[in-house]
Coordinates of C-alpha atoms in Angstrom, one line a residue:
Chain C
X31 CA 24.3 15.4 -3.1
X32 CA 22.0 13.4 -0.8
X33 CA 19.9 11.0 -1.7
X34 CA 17.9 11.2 1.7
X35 CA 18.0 13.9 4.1
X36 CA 16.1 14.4 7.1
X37 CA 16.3 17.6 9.6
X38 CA 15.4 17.4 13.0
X39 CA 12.2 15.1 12.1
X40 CA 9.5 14.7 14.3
X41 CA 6.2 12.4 14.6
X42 CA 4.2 12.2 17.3
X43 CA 1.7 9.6 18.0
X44 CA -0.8 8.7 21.1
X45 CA 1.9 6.0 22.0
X46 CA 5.2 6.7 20.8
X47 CA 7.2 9.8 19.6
X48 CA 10.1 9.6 17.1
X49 CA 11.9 12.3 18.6
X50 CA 14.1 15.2 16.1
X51 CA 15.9 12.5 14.1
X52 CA 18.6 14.0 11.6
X53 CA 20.4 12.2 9.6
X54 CA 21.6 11.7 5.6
X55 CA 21.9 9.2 3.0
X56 CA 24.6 10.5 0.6
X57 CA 24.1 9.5 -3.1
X58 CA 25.8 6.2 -3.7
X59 CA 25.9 4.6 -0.6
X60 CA 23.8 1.7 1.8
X61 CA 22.4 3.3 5.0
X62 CA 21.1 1.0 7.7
X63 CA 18.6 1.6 10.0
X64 CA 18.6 -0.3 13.0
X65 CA 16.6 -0.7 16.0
X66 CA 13.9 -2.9 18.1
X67 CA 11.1 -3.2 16.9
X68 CA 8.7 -0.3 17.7
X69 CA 12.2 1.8 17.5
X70 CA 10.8 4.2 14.7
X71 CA 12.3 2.7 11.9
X72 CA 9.2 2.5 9.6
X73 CA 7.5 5.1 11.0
X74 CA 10.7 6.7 9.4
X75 CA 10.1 5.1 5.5
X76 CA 6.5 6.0 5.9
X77 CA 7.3 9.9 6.6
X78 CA 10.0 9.9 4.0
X79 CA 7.9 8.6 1.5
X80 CA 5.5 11.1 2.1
X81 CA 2.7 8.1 3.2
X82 CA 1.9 10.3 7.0
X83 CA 3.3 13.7 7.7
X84 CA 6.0 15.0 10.1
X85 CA 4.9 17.3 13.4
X86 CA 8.3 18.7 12.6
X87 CA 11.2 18.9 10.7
X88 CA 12.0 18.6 6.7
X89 CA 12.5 15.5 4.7
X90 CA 14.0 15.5 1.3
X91 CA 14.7 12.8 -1.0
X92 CA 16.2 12.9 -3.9
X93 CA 16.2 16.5 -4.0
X94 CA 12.4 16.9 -3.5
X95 CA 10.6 18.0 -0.4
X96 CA 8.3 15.1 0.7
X97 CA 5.5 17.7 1.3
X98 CA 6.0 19.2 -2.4
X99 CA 3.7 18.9 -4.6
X100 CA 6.2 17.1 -7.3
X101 CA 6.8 14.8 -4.7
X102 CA 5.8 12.2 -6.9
X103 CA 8.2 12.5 -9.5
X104 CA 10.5 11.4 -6.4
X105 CA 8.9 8.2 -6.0
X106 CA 9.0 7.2 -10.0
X107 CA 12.9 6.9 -8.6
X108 CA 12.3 5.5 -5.8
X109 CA 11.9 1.5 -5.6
X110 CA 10.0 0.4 -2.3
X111 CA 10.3 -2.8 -0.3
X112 CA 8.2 -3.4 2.7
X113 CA 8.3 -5.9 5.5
X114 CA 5.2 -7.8 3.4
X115 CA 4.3 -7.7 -0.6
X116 CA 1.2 -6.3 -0.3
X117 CA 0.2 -7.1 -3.8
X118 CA -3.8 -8.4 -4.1
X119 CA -3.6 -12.1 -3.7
X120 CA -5.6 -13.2 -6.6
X121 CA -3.2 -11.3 -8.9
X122 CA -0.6 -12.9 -10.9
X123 CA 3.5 -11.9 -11.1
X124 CA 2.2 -10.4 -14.7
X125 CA -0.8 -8.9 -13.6
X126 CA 1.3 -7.2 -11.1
X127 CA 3.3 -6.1 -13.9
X128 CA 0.7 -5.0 -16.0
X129 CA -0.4 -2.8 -12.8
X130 CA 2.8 -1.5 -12.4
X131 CA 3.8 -0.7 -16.1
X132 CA 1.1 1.6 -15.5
X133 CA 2.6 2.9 -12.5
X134 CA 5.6 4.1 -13.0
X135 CA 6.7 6.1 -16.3
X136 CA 10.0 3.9 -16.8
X137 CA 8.9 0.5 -16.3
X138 CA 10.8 -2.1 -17.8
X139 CA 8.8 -5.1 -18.6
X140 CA 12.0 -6.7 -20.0
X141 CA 13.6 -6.3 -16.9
X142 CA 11.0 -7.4 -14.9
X143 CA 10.6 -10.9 -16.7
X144 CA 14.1 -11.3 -16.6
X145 CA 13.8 -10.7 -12.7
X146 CA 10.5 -13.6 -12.5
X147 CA 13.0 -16.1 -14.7
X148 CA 15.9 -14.9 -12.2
X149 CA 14.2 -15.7 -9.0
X150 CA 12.2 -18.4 -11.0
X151 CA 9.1 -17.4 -9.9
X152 CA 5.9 -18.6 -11.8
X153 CA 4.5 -15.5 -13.5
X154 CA 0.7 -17.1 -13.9
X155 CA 0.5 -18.5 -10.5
X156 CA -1.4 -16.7 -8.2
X157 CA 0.2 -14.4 -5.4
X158 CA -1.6 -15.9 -2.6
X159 CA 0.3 -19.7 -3.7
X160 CA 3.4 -18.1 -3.2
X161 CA 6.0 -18.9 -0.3
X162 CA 6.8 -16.1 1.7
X163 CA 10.4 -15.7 -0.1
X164 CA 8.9 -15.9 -3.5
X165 CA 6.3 -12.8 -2.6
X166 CA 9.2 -10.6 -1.2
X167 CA 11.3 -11.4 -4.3
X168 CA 8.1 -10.5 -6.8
X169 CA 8.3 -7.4 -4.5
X170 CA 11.8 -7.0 -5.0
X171 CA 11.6 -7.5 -8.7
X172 CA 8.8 -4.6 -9.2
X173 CA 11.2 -2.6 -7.2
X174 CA 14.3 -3.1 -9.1
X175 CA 12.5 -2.7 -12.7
X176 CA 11.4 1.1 -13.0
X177 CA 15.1 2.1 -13.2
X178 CA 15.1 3.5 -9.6
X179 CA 17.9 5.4 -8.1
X180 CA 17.0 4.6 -4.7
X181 CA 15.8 1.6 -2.8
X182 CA 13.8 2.2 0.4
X183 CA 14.1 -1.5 2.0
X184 CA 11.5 -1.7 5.1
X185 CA 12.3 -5.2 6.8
X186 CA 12.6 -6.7 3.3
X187 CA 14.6 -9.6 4.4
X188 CA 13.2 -10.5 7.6
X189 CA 11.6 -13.8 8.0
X190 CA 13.4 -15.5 4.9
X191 CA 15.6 -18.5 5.2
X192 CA 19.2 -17.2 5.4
X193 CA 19.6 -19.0 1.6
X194 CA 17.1 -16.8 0.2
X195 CA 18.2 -14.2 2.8
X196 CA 22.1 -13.9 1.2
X197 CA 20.8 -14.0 -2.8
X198 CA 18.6 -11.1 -1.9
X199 CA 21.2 -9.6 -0.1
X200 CA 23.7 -9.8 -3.9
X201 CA 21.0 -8.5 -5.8
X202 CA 20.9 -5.3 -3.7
X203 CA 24.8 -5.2 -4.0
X204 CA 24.5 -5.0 -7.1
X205 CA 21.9 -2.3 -7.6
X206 CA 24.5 -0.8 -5.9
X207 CA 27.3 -0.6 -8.5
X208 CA 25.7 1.9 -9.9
X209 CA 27.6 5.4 -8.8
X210 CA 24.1 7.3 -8.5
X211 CA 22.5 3.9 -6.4
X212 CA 21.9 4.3 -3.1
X213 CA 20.3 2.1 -0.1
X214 CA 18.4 2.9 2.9
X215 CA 17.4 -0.4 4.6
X216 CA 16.1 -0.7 7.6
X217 CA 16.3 -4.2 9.9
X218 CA 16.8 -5.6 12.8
X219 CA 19.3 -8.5 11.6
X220 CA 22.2 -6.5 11.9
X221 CA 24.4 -9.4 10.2
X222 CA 22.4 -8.4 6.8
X223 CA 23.6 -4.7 7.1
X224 CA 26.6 -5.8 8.1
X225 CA 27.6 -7.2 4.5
X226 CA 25.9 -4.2 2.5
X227 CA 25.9 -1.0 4.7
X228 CA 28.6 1.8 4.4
X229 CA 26.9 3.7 7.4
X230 CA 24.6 2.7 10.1
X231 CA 21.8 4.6 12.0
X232 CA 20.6 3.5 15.4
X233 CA 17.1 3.8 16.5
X234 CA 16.0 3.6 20.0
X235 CA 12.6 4.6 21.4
X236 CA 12.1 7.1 18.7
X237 CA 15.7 8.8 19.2
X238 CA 18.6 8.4 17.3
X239 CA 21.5 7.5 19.3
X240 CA 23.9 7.1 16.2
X241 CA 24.2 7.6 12.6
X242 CA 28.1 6.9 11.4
X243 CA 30.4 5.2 8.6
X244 CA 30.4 1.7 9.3
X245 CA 34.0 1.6 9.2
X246 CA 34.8 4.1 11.1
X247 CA 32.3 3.0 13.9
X248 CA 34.1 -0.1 14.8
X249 CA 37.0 1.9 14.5
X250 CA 36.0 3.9 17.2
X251 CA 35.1 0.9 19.6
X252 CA 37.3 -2.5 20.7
X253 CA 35.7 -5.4 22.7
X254 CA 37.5 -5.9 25.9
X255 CA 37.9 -9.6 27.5
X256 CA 39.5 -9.8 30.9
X257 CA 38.6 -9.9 34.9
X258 CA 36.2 -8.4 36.4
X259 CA 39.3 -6.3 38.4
X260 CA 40.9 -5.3 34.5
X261 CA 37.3 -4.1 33.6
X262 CA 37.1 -2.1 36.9
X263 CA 40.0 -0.7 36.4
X264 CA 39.0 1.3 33.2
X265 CA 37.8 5.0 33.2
X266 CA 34.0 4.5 33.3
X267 CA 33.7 6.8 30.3
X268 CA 35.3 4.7 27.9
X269 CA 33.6 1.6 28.9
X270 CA 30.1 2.2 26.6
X271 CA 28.8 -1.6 28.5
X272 CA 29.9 -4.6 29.8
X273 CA 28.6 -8.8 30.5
X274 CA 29.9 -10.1 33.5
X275 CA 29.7 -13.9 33.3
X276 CA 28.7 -16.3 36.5
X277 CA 32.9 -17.3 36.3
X278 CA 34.7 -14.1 37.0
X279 CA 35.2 -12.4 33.2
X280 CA 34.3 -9.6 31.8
X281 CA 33.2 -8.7 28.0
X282 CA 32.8 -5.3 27.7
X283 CA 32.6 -2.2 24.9
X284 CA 35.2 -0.3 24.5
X285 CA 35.7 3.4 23.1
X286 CA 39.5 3.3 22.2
X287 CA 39.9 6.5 22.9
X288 CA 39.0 6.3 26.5
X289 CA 41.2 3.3 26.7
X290 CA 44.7 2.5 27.5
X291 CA 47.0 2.4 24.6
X292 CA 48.4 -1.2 26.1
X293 CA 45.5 -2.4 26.3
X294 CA 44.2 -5.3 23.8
X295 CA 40.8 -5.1 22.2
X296 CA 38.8 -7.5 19.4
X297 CA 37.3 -5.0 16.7
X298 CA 33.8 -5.3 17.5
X299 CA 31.0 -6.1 14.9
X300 CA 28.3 -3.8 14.6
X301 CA 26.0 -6.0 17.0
X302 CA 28.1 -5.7 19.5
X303 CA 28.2 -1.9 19.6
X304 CA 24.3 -2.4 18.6
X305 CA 23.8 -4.3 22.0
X306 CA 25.7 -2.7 24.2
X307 CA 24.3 0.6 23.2
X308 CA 21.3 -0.3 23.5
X309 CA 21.9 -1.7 27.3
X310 CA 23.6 1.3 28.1
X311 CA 20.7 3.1 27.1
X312 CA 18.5 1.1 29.3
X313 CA 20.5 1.3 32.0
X314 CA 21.1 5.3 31.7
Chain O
X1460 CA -5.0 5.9 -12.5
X1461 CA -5.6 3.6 -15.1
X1462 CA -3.2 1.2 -13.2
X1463 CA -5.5 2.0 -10.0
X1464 CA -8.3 0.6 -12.5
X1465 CA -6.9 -2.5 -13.7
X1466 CA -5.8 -3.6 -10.6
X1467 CA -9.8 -3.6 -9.1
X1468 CA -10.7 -5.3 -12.3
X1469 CA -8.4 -7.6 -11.9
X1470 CA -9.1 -8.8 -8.1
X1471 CA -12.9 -8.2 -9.4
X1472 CA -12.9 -10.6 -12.2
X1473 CA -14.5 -13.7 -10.3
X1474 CA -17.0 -11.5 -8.9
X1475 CA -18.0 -9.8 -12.3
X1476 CA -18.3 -13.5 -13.8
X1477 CA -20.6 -14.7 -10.9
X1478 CA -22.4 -11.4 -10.5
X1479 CA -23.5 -11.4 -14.5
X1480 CA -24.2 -15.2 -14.6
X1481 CA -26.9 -14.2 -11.2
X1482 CA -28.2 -11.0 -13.2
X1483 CA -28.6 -13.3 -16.4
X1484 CA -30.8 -15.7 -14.4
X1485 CA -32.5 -13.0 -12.8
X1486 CA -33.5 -11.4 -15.9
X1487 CA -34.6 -13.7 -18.1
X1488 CA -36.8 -15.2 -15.6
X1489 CA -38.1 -11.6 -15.3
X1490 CA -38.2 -11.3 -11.9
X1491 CA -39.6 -8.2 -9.8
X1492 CA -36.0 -7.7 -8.3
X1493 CA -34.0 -7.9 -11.2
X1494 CA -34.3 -4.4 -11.3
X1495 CA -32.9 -4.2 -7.7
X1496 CA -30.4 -6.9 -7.9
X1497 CA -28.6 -5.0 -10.8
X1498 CA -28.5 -1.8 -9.1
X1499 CA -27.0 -3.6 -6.1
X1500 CA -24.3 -5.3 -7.7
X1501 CA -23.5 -2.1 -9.3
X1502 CA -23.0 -0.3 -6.0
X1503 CA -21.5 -3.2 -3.6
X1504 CA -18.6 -3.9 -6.0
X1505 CA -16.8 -1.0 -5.4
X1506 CA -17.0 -1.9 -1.8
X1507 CA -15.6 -5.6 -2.4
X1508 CA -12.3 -4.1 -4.2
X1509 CA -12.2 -1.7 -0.6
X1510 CA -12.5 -5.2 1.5
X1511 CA -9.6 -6.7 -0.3
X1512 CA -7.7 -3.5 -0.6
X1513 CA -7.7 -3.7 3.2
X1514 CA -7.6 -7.6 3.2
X1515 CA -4.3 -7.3 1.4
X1516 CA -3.3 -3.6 3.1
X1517 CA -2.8 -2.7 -0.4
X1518 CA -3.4 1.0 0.9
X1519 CA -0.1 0.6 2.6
X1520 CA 1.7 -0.2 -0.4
X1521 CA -0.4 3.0 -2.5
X1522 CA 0.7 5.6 -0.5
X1523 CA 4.3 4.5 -1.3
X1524 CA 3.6 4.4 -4.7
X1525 CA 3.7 7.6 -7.0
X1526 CA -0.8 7.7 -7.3
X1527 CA -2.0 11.5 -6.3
X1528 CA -4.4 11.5 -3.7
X1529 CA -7.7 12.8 -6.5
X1530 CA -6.3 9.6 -8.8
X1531 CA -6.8 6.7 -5.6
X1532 CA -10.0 8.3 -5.2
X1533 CA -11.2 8.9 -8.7
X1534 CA -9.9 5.5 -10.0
X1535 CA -12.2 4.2 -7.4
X1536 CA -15.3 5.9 -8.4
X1537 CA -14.5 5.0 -11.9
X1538 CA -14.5 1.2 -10.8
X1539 CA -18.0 2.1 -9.6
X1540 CA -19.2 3.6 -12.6
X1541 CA -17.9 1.0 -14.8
X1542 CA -19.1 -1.6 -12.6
X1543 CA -22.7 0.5 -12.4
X1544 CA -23.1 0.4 -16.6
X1545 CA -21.8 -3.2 -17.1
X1546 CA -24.5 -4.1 -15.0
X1547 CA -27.3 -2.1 -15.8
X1548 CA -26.7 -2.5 -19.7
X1549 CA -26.0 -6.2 -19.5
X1550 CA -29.3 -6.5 -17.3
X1551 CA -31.3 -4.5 -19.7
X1552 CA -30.0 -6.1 -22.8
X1553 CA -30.7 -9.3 -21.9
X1554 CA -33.9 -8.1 -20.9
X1555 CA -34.3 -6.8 -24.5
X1556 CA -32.6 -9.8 -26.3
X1557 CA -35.3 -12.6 -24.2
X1558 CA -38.1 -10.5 -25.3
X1559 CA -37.0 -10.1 -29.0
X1560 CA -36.1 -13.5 -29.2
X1561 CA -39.5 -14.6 -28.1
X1562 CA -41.5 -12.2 -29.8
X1563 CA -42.5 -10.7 -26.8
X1564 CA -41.4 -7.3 -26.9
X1565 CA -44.8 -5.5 -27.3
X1566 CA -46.7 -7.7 -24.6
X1567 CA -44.6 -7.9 -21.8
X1568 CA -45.4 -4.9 -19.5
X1569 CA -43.3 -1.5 -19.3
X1570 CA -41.1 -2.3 -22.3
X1571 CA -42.1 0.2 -24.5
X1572 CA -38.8 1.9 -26.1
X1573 CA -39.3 5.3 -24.5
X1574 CA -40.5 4.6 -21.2
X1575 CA -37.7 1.6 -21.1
X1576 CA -34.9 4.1 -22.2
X1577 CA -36.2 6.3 -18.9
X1578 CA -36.4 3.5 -16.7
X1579 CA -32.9 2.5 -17.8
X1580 CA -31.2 6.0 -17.3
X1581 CA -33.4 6.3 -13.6
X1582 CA -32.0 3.0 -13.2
X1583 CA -28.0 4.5 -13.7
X1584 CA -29.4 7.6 -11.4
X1585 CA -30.4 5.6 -8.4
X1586 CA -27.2 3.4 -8.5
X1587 CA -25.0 6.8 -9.2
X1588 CA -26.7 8.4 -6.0
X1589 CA -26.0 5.3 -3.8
X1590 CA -22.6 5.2 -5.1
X1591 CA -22.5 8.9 -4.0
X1592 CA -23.7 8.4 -1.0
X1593 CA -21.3 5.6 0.2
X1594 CA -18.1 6.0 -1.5
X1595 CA -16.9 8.7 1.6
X1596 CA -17.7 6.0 4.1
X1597 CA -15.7 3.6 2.6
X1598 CA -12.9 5.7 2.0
X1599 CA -12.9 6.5 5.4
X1600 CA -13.6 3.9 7.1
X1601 CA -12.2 0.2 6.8
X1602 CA -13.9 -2.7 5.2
X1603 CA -15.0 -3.5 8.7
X1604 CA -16.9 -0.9 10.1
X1605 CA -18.4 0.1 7.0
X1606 CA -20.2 -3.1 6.7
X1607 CA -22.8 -1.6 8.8
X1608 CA -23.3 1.4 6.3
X1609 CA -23.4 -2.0 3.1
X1610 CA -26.5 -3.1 5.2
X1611 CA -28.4 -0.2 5.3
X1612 CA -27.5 1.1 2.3
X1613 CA -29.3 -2.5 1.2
X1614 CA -32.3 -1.8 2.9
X1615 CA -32.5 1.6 1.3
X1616 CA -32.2 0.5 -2.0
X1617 CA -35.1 -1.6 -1.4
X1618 CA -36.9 1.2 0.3
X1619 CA -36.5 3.2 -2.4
X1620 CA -37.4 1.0 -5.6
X1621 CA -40.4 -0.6 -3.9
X1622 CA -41.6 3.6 -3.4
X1623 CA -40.6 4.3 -6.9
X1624 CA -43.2 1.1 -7.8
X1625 CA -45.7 2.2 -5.6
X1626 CA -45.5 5.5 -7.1
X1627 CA -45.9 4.5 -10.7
X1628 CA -48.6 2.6 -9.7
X1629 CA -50.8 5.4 -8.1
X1630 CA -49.1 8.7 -10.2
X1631 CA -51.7 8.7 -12.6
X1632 CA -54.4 8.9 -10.3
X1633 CA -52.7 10.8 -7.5
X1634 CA -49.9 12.9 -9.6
X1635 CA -51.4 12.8 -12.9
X1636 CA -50.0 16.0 -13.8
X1637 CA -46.1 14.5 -13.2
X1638 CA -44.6 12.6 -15.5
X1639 CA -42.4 9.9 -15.6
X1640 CA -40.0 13.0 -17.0
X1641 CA -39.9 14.7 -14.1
X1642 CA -38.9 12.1 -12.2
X1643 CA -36.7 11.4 -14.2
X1644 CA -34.6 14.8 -13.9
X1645 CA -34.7 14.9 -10.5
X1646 CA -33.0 11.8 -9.9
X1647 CA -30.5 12.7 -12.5
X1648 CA -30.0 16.4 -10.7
X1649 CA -29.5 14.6 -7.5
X1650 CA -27.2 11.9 -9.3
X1651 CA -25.1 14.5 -10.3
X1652 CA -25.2 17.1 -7.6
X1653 CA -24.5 14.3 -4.8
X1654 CA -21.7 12.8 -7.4
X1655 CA -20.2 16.4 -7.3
X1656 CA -20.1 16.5 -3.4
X1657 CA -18.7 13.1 -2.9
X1658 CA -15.6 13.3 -4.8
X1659 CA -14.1 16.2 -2.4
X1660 CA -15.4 14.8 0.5
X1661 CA -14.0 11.2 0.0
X1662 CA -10.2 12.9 -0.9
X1663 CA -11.1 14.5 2.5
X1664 CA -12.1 11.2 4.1
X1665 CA -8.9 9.6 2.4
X1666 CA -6.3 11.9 3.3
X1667 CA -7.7 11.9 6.9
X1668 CA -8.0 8.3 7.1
X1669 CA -3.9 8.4 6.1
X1670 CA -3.0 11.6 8.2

């Protein structure tokens, strides 16, 4: 089963257009949504969580239609993270609590004081004397403690020291080794999905250029180093895009497939496909 | 909804402490706009938790979280009614307790039981029909722009309790035959008929606000 599936989504605003997006989120696995900023990607969390409404297409997450009227038995499974905690700011980590055990049905106040001692945050301090890392890790810890089986992670670690950045990063692994546990995170520091994703989506200007397995996406590509004469000797359709530094040599992306056996290429990380995508789609 | 309720309370608190303490000063010096100043704070408190709602974009975070549309909205009115009878009963009963306590109670003017039970429920009327009245703007509209709509709903409270003095003053000569009664009832028919009409209309203002 999915956890998230979206068919052939549209959303038109005056100034942009996310443009018939499909893609899935099987249960159990991290999916990360990448792009520029202004790419769509929270204009997708808002539409899946039912926040604005689609032009077009269906949503469904965990097996209920955003547009259903029991979509919000959906959300008491659903833990959210956005790019801010937008929690009052005269309101204390147990206040917040308090609010939220009577939020959501399963809300573990156990849990979520373990979480505060965890992150060691200060539960009678007000929110608006917290550091920026402490609010997203209160938001985090409401997230994590109402027994969700999905996390929908909008920009959640951006702006954090990479410190704070990388124990965020092992809690969410861990939420993950749960079988039934899955991810959808979108962000633009592709190193973060990197170390938890299992597939990646690819956002740009409201389309989606890719959605694949991680794995199998580098798979598919190699980073080629040579002359500017080696590059040009390539079939154009397997080279996706290439740098051509001031000194003669060439870096370029690869599809292997499109590429001579013989020839050597570095597996790519997924920035570099991200990159040279997104060139080659600015180029186009 | 409850959630929705202690969450306003909550980012209220400071405001409710000051706004009693200025009520308390107000009525036991018996001051002509103690009446107004009650019904005031009863109406712009509701509006203070929409400023920090959109000071903190807390409606960002709501829509993510599982609330129905009719519980944001009803919660809110809820803080407004709360707020409304905190501060009209705390007003009145320290109105009550400074006059029992100084032996006042039958010499200080229009505190006769009856009449004072009226003037109290009018009281709860006028506030209920301004809450009526503003709560779609606010759910439309941000903080902001409907600061505007805060002002004149100011000035009409004013308006309005400075004609309901005039009028008790001259009823008996120029209405003798209405009472303080009927006066009565229609404010509360209007209280409730406008209350009625604003609860649909702010889900509408809401959902097209979040569209």
């Amino acid at each position: 089963m999915d956890a998230i599936t979206l068919s052939h989504l549209t959303k038109v605003f005056r100034d942009f257009t996310l443009d018939n997006v499909t893609l899935s989120v099987p249960e159990g696995t991290v999916c990360g949504l990448v792009g520029e900023n202004g790419a769509g990607k929270t204009t997708i969390i808002r539409l899946l969580m039912g926040a604005i409404r689609p032009n077009a297409g269906e949503i469904s997450v965990l097996g209920h239609a955003s547009d259903a009227p029991d979509f919000r038995e959906a959300k008491e499974d659903i833990g959210i993270v956005l790019d801010e905690a937008y929690f009052p700011e005269v309101m204390t980590a147990l206040q917040v609590g308090k609010v939220m055990r009577d939020t959501y049905r399963r809300w573990d106040m156990e849990q979520f004081t373990d979480y505060l001692r965890r992150f060691e945050l200060p539960d009678k301090k007000p929110f608006k004397e917290y550091s920026r890392g402490m609010r997203m890790k209160l938001a985090i810890s409401v997230a994590l403690s109402h027994h969700a089986k999905l996390l929908v992670l909008d920009e959640a670690t951006a702006g954090l020291d990479p410190i704070i950045r990388d124990e965020i990063i092992e809690t969410f692994r861990e939420f993950t080794l749960q079988d039934e546990h899955s991810i959808l995170i979108s962000s633009h520091i592709v190193s973060d999905l990197e170390k938890l994703c299992d597939s990646i989506a690819f956002l740009h200007r409201g389309k989606l250029l890719f959605c694949e397995e991680k794995d199998r996406l580098l798979d598919q590509y190699g980073i080629f180093r040579g002359t500017a004469e080696q590059a040009d000797s390539l079939l154009p359709e397997a080279v996706v895009g290439r740098e051509d530094s001031a000194y003669g040599g060439v870096r370029a992306l690869v599809r292997r497939d499109a590429a001579p056996s013989t020839l050597t290429l570095e597996r790519p990380t997924v920035e570099d496909v991200i990159l040279f995508t997104v060139k080659e789609a600015k180029s186009a | 909804m409850k959630a929705l309720i202690r969450k306003d309370f909550y980012v209220l608190k400071k405001q409710f402490l000051l706004f009693a303490v200025i009520i308390l000063v107000f009525r036991l010096g018996n001051m002509p706009a103690s009446t107004l100043i009650s019904i005031f704070y009863a109406v712009m408190l509701p509006s203070s938790a929409f400023a920090y709602d959109d000071l903190c974009h807390w409606d960002t975070m709501e829509l993510m979280l599982p609330y129905s549309t009719r519980q944001i909205v009803l919660s809110r009115y809820c803080v407004g009614w709360l707020s409304m009878l905190f501060f009209l009963t705390f007003g009145w009963l320290v109105r009550f307790a400074a006059a029992w306590a100084c032996g006042l109670f039958d010499v200080l003017p229009g505190l006769q039981e009856v009449e004072d039970v009226r003037a109290f429920l009018a009281e709860v009327a006028i506030a209920a029909i301004f809450l009526a009245l503003s709560m779609p703007i606010y759910f439309r509209f941000d903080a902001e722009k409907s600061r505007a709509f805060r002002t004149l709903m100011i000035v009409l409270i004013a308006v309005i309790i400075g004609g309901a003095v005039s009028f008790m003053t001259v009823r008996d000569s120029a209405f003798g035959d209405m009472s303080l009664g009927d006066g009565f009832a229609v404010l509360s028919l209007t209280a409730v008929a406008l209350t009625a009409a604003s609860i649909p209309l702010s889900v509408l203002a809401w959902r097209r606000r979040h569209r």
